[in-house]
XYZ file of N, CA, C and O in Angstrom:
388
model
N 0.849 -1.177 0.000
C 0.000 0.000 0.000
C 0.893 1.238 0.000
O 1.929 1.274 0.653
N 0.469 2.258 -0.736
C 1.178 3.530 -0.831
C 0.334 4.611 -0.147
O -0.867 4.712 -0.399
N 0.974 5.398 0.702
C 0.339 6.581 1.271
C 0.979 7.786 0.611
O 2.209 7.919 0.597
N 0.164 8.631 0.050
C 0.638 9.827 -0.651
C 0.233 11.044 0.159
O -0.960 11.253 0.448
N 1.231 11.842 0.548
C 0.989 13.068 1.296
C 1.426 14.232 0.415
O 2.541 14.239 -0.108
N 0.518 15.178 0.239
C 0.814 16.358 -0.571
C 0.527 17.597 0.275
O -0.539 17.704 0.890
N 1.505 18.503 0.303
C 1.374 19.764 1.041
C 1.196 20.888 0.025
O 2.030 21.081 -0.856
N 0.095 21.615 0.163
C -0.225 22.712 -0.739
C -0.390 23.992 0.071
O -1.150 24.022 1.045
N 0.324 25.031 -0.320
C 0.180 26.330 0.330
C -0.628 27.207 -0.616
O -0.188 27.524 -1.725
N -1.807 27.570 -0.177
C -2.760 28.287 -1.010
C -2.697 29.782 -0.700
O -2.623 30.174 0.469
N -2.745 30.596 -1.740
C -2.835 32.038 -1.554
C -4.114 32.304 -0.758
O -5.199 31.904 -1.179
N -4.020 32.966 0.403
C -5.214 33.170 1.237
C -6.386 33.813 0.498
O -7.539 33.475 0.760
N -6.102 34.694 -0.442
C -7.191 35.351 -1.170
C -7.911 34.397 -2.126
O -8.989 34.710 -2.620
N -7.317 33.225 -2.377
C -7.922 32.270 -3.305
C -8.336 30.968 -2.609
O -8.724 30.002 -3.257
N -8.262 30.980 -1.274
C -8.521 29.740 -0.539
C -9.932 29.202 -0.769
O -10.114 28.002 -0.981
N -10.923 30.049 -0.737
C -12.304 29.578 -0.912
C -12.514 29.027 -2.319
O -13.227 28.033 -2.499
N -11.881 29.642 -3.294
C -11.942 29.139 -4.667
C -11.295 27.750 -4.757
O -11.851 26.836 -5.356
N -10.130 27.607 -4.127
C -9.453 26.308 -4.098
C -10.342 25.256 -3.438
O -10.487 24.146 -3.942
N -10.921 25.608 -2.301
C -11.749 24.652 -1.550
C -12.912 24.150 -2.394
O -13.240 22.959 -2.370
N -13.515 25.019 -3.151
C -14.638 24.628 -4.004
C -14.176 23.673 -5.106
O -14.799 22.632 -5.331
N -13.092 24.014 -5.779
C -12.565 23.161 -6.848
C -12.164 21.800 -6.291
O -12.503 20.753 -6.853
N -11.465 21.808 -5.154
C -10.985 20.538 -4.607
C -12.132 19.666 -4.099
O -12.100 18.444 -4.258
N -13.139 20.261 -3.521
C -14.292 19.485 -3.038
C -14.940 18.716 -4.188
O -15.335 17.556 -4.032
N -15.036 19.350 -5.350
C -15.585 18.665 -6.522
C -14.631 17.584 -7.019
O -15.051 16.481 -7.348
N -13.342 17.900 -7.079
C -12.347 16.938 -7.573
C -12.275 15.712 -6.672
O -12.107 14.581 -7.156
N -12.418 15.916 -5.389
C -12.316 14.831 -4.410
C -13.319 13.720 -4.714
O -13.009 12.539 -4.553
N -14.482 14.091 -5.176
C -15.515 13.099 -5.494
C -15.057 12.151 -6.596
O -15.426 10.975 -6.597
N -14.260 12.650 -7.529
C -13.763 11.816 -8.621
C -12.495 11.073 -8.225
O -12.325 9.896 -8.570
N -11.609 11.735 -7.495
C -10.339 11.096 -7.107
C -10.595 9.787 -6.380
O -9.966 8.772 -6.670
N -11.536 9.790 -5.457
C -11.802 8.596 -4.650
C -12.328 7.434 -5.490
O -12.262 6.285 -5.082
N -12.812 7.739 -6.699
C -13.333 6.668 -7.557
C -12.262 6.057 -8.459
O -12.537 5.072 -9.142
N -11.048 6.638 -8.458
C -9.985 6.072 -9.291
C -9.614 4.683 -8.804
O -9.595 4.420 -7.589
N -9.308 3.811 -9.748
C -8.892 2.439 -9.438
C -7.730 2.474 -8.441
O -6.743 3.179 -8.643
N -7.883 1.759 -7.357
C -6.822 1.634 -6.369
C -6.816 2.674 -5.280
O -6.051 2.558 -4.325
N -7.650 3.715 -5.390
C -7.718 4.718 -4.326
C -8.599 4.173 -3.213
O -9.791 3.946 -3.393
N -8.000 3.964 -2.069
C -8.728 3.359 -0.949
C -9.245 4.404 0.042
O -10.201 4.152 0.759
N -8.588 5.568 0.061
C -8.962 6.585 1.047
C -8.384 7.928 0.610
O -7.311 7.984 0.008
N -9.090 8.994 0.931
C -8.608 10.345 0.650
C -9.106 11.261 1.750
O -10.307 11.358 1.999
N -8.158 11.914 2.409
C -8.493 12.863 3.468
C -7.802 14.187 3.179
O -6.717 14.211 2.590
N -8.415 15.267 3.630
C -7.859 16.603 3.431
C -7.836 17.305 4.789
O -8.819 17.293 5.521
N -6.686 17.912 5.092
C -6.500 18.607 6.364
C -5.974 20.011 6.107
O -5.320 20.257 5.097
N -6.230 20.913 7.041
C -5.575 22.219 7.030
C -4.708 22.311 8.274
O -5.036 21.736 9.321
N -3.608 23.020 8.148
C -2.694 23.221 9.264
C -3.379 24.082 10.332
O -4.090 25.035 9.995
N -3.150 23.761 11.578
C -3.784 24.479 12.686
C -3.307 25.927 12.750
O -4.101 26.839 12.981
N -2.018 26.145 12.530
C -1.443 27.490 12.626
C -1.535 28.275 11.319
O -1.698 29.483 11.330
N -1.384 27.592 10.193
C -1.425 28.242 8.878
C -2.603 27.650 8.115
O -2.454 26.671 7.394
N -3.756 28.253 8.266
C -4.974 27.659 7.721
C -5.038 27.680 6.202
O -5.939 27.085 5.617
N -4.086 28.326 5.552
C -4.031 28.280 4.089
C -3.132 27.150 3.587
O -2.947 26.979 2.387
N -2.584 26.360 4.505
C -1.769 25.199 4.143
C -2.650 23.956 4.242
O -3.239 23.674 5.284
N -2.735 23.247 3.125
C -3.596 22.072 3.008
C -2.726 20.838 2.802
O -1.754 20.868 2.051
N -3.090 19.766 3.481
C -2.438 18.473 3.274
C -3.486 17.499 2.753
O -4.570 17.394 3.333
N -3.164 16.816 1.671
C -4.021 15.722 1.232
C -3.272 14.432 1.539
O -2.061 14.326 1.313
N -3.989 13.480 2.078
C -3.415 12.182 2.396
C -4.292 11.136 1.734
O -5.483 11.024 2.042
N -3.695 10.426 0.787
C -4.449 9.398 0.076
C -3.736 8.059 0.217
O -2.514 8.001 0.379
N -4.515 7.008 0.178
C -3.976 5.649 0.266
C -4.337 4.913 -1.013
O -5.496 4.956 -1.454
N -3.332 4.267 -1.589
C -3.462 3.590 -2.877
C -3.011 2.143 -2.738
O -2.103 1.845 -1.962
N -3.646 1.269 -3.500
C -3.262 -0.146 -3.460
C -1.794 -0.338 -3.789
O -1.114 -1.144 -3.152
N -1.311 0.408 -4.789
C 0.081 0.264 -5.204
C 0.510 1.502 -5.980
O -0.314 2.367 -6.304
N 1.797 1.563 -6.294
C 2.333 2.730 -6.990
C 1.786 2.853 -8.409
O 1.597 3.956 -8.922
N 1.494 1.734 -9.031
C 0.931 1.749 -10.379
C -0.422 2.461 -10.391
O -0.699 3.277 -11.274
N -1.272 2.160 -9.418
C -2.580 2.825 -9.330
C -2.408 4.325 -9.069
O -3.096 5.151 -9.677
N -1.494 4.669 -8.174
C -1.227 6.088 -7.894
C -0.763 6.796 -9.163
O -1.255 7.875 -9.497
N 0.157 6.180 -9.883
C 0.678 6.805 -11.097
C -0.378 6.908 -12.194
O -0.392 7.873 -12.960
N -1.273 5.926 -12.249
C -2.379 6.009 -13.214
C -3.185 7.281 -12.961
O -3.556 8.004 -13.896
N -3.449 7.582 -11.703
C -4.148 8.817 -11.343
C -3.280 10.044 -11.651
O -3.729 10.995 -12.285
N -2.012 10.028 -11.223
C -1.132 11.190 -11.375
C -0.905 11.581 -12.829
O -0.666 12.751 -13.116
N -0.966 10.622 -13.737
C -0.718 10.921 -15.148
C -2.001 10.951 -15.979
O -1.951 10.964 -17.196
N -3.140 11.010 -15.289
C -4.432 11.025 -15.991
C -4.770 12.432 -16.490
O -4.277 13.446 -15.978
N -5.640 12.481 -17.485
C -6.135 13.762 -17.995
C -6.889 14.515 -16.897
O -6.811 15.748 -16.806
N -7.603 13.777 -16.054
C -8.342 14.406 -14.952
C -7.380 15.152 -14.036
O -7.599 16.319 -13.694
N -6.292 14.493 -13.610
C -5.320 15.130 -12.726
C -4.728 16.370 -13.387
O -4.629 17.431 -12.760
N -4.333 16.243 -14.640
C -3.732 17.378 -15.342
C -4.687 18.568 -15.393
O -4.274 19.715 -15.202
N -5.957 18.307 -15.610
C -6.955 19.373 -15.654
C -7.104 20.055 -14.282
O -7.108 21.290 -14.195
N -7.210 19.255 -13.230
C -7.355 19.820 -11.884
C -6.088 20.591 -11.508
O -6.159 21.709 -10.995
N -4.931 19.995 -11.777
C -3.663 20.634 -11.411
C -3.508 21.978 -12.128
O -3.096 22.973 -11.534
N -3.865 22.025 -13.402
C -3.796 23.268 -14.176
C -4.711 24.333 -13.575
O -4.380 25.519 -13.571
N -5.832 23.910 -13.033
C -6.791 24.843 -12.427
C -6.300 25.366 -11.084
O -6.388 26.564 -10.811
N -5.767 24.489 -10.231
C -5.427 24.906 -8.867
C -4.011 25.460 -8.710
O -3.758 26.250 -7.801
N -3.098 25.079 -9.582
C -1.708 25.513 -9.419
C -1.554 27.030 -9.339
O -0.772 27.520 -8.508
N -2.268 27.818 -10.132
C -2.147 29.278 -9.995
C -2.625 29.815 -8.643
O -2.355 30.968 -8.302
N -3.317 29.001 -7.872
C -3.812 29.414 -6.559
C -2.762 29.236 -5.468
O -2.951 29.680 -4.344
N -1.642 28.562 -5.785
C -0.604 28.286 -4.788
C 0.240 29.527 -4.539
O 0.520 30.288 -5.460
N 0.690 29.685 -3.302
C 1.633 30.758 -2.986
C 3.020 30.203 -2.695
O 3.937 30.958 -2.380
N 3.174 28.885 -2.804
C 4.475 28.221 -2.651
C 4.424 26.929 -3.459
O 3.335 26.432 -3.787
N 5.594 26.406 -3.749
C 5.682 25.165 -4.509
C 5.067 24.010 -3.708
O 5.288 23.886 -2.497
N 4.301 23.174 -4.396
C 3.719 21.997 -3.754
C 4.826 21.011 -3.389
O 5.859 20.934 -4.067
N 4.600 20.269 -2.311
C 5.531 19.228 -1.880
C 4.751 17.929 -1.794
O 3.590 17.934 -1.391
N 5.401 16.812 -2.147
C 4.694 15.532 -2.119
C 5.643 14.410 -1.719
O 6.834 14.440 -2.056
N 5.082 13.434 -1.009
C 5.819 12.256 -0.591
C 4.965 11.028 -0.831
O 3.762 11.030 -0.555
N 5.588 9.976 -1.327
C 4.932 8.660 -1.458
C 5.602 7.733 -0.463
O 6.841 7.567 -0.508
N 4.820 7.145 0.415
C 5.375 6.387 1.540
C 4.801 4.972 1.588
O 3.657 4.741 1.182
N 5.592 4.060 2.111
C 5.095 2.745 2.484
C 5.337 2.588 3.982
O 6.211 3.258 4.547
N 4.600 1.707 4.593
C 4.763 1.481 6.006
C 6.158 0.918 6.270
O 6.653 0.084 5.505
N 6.787 1.375 7.331
C 8.141 0.943 7.660
C 8.223 -0.577 7.726
O 7.378 -1.228 8.339
N 9.204 -1.132 7.035
C 9.389 -2.571 7.009
C 8.574 -3.279 5.963
O 8.676 -4.490 5.776
N 7.750 -2.520 5.226
C 6.847 -3.121 4.238
C 7.493 -3.278 2.867
O 7.105 -4.104 2.086
N 8.438 -2.430 2.554
C 8.856 -2.556 1.194
C 10.176 -2.073 0.833
O 10.641 -2.108 -0.203
């Protein structure tokens, strides 16, 4: 299993716009083959910093999503809303792989 953590810093003036776009996208992301879970958090101190945490059956399923037309469309829409470069990590449970 792969856990994908993505940190997004959103321009505060565009946060509500981002939230609306992501709420719609989330409905589709969870339906991608191999997506087992998707959660979204905001930082307690910096409420314009968003973390998405998704769980995927394997790296192939994650990459199928990451290289999909859907992802490219969403990314093109939300990227201008960022005030810092996005950061991402793909993790496996310690000792698993």
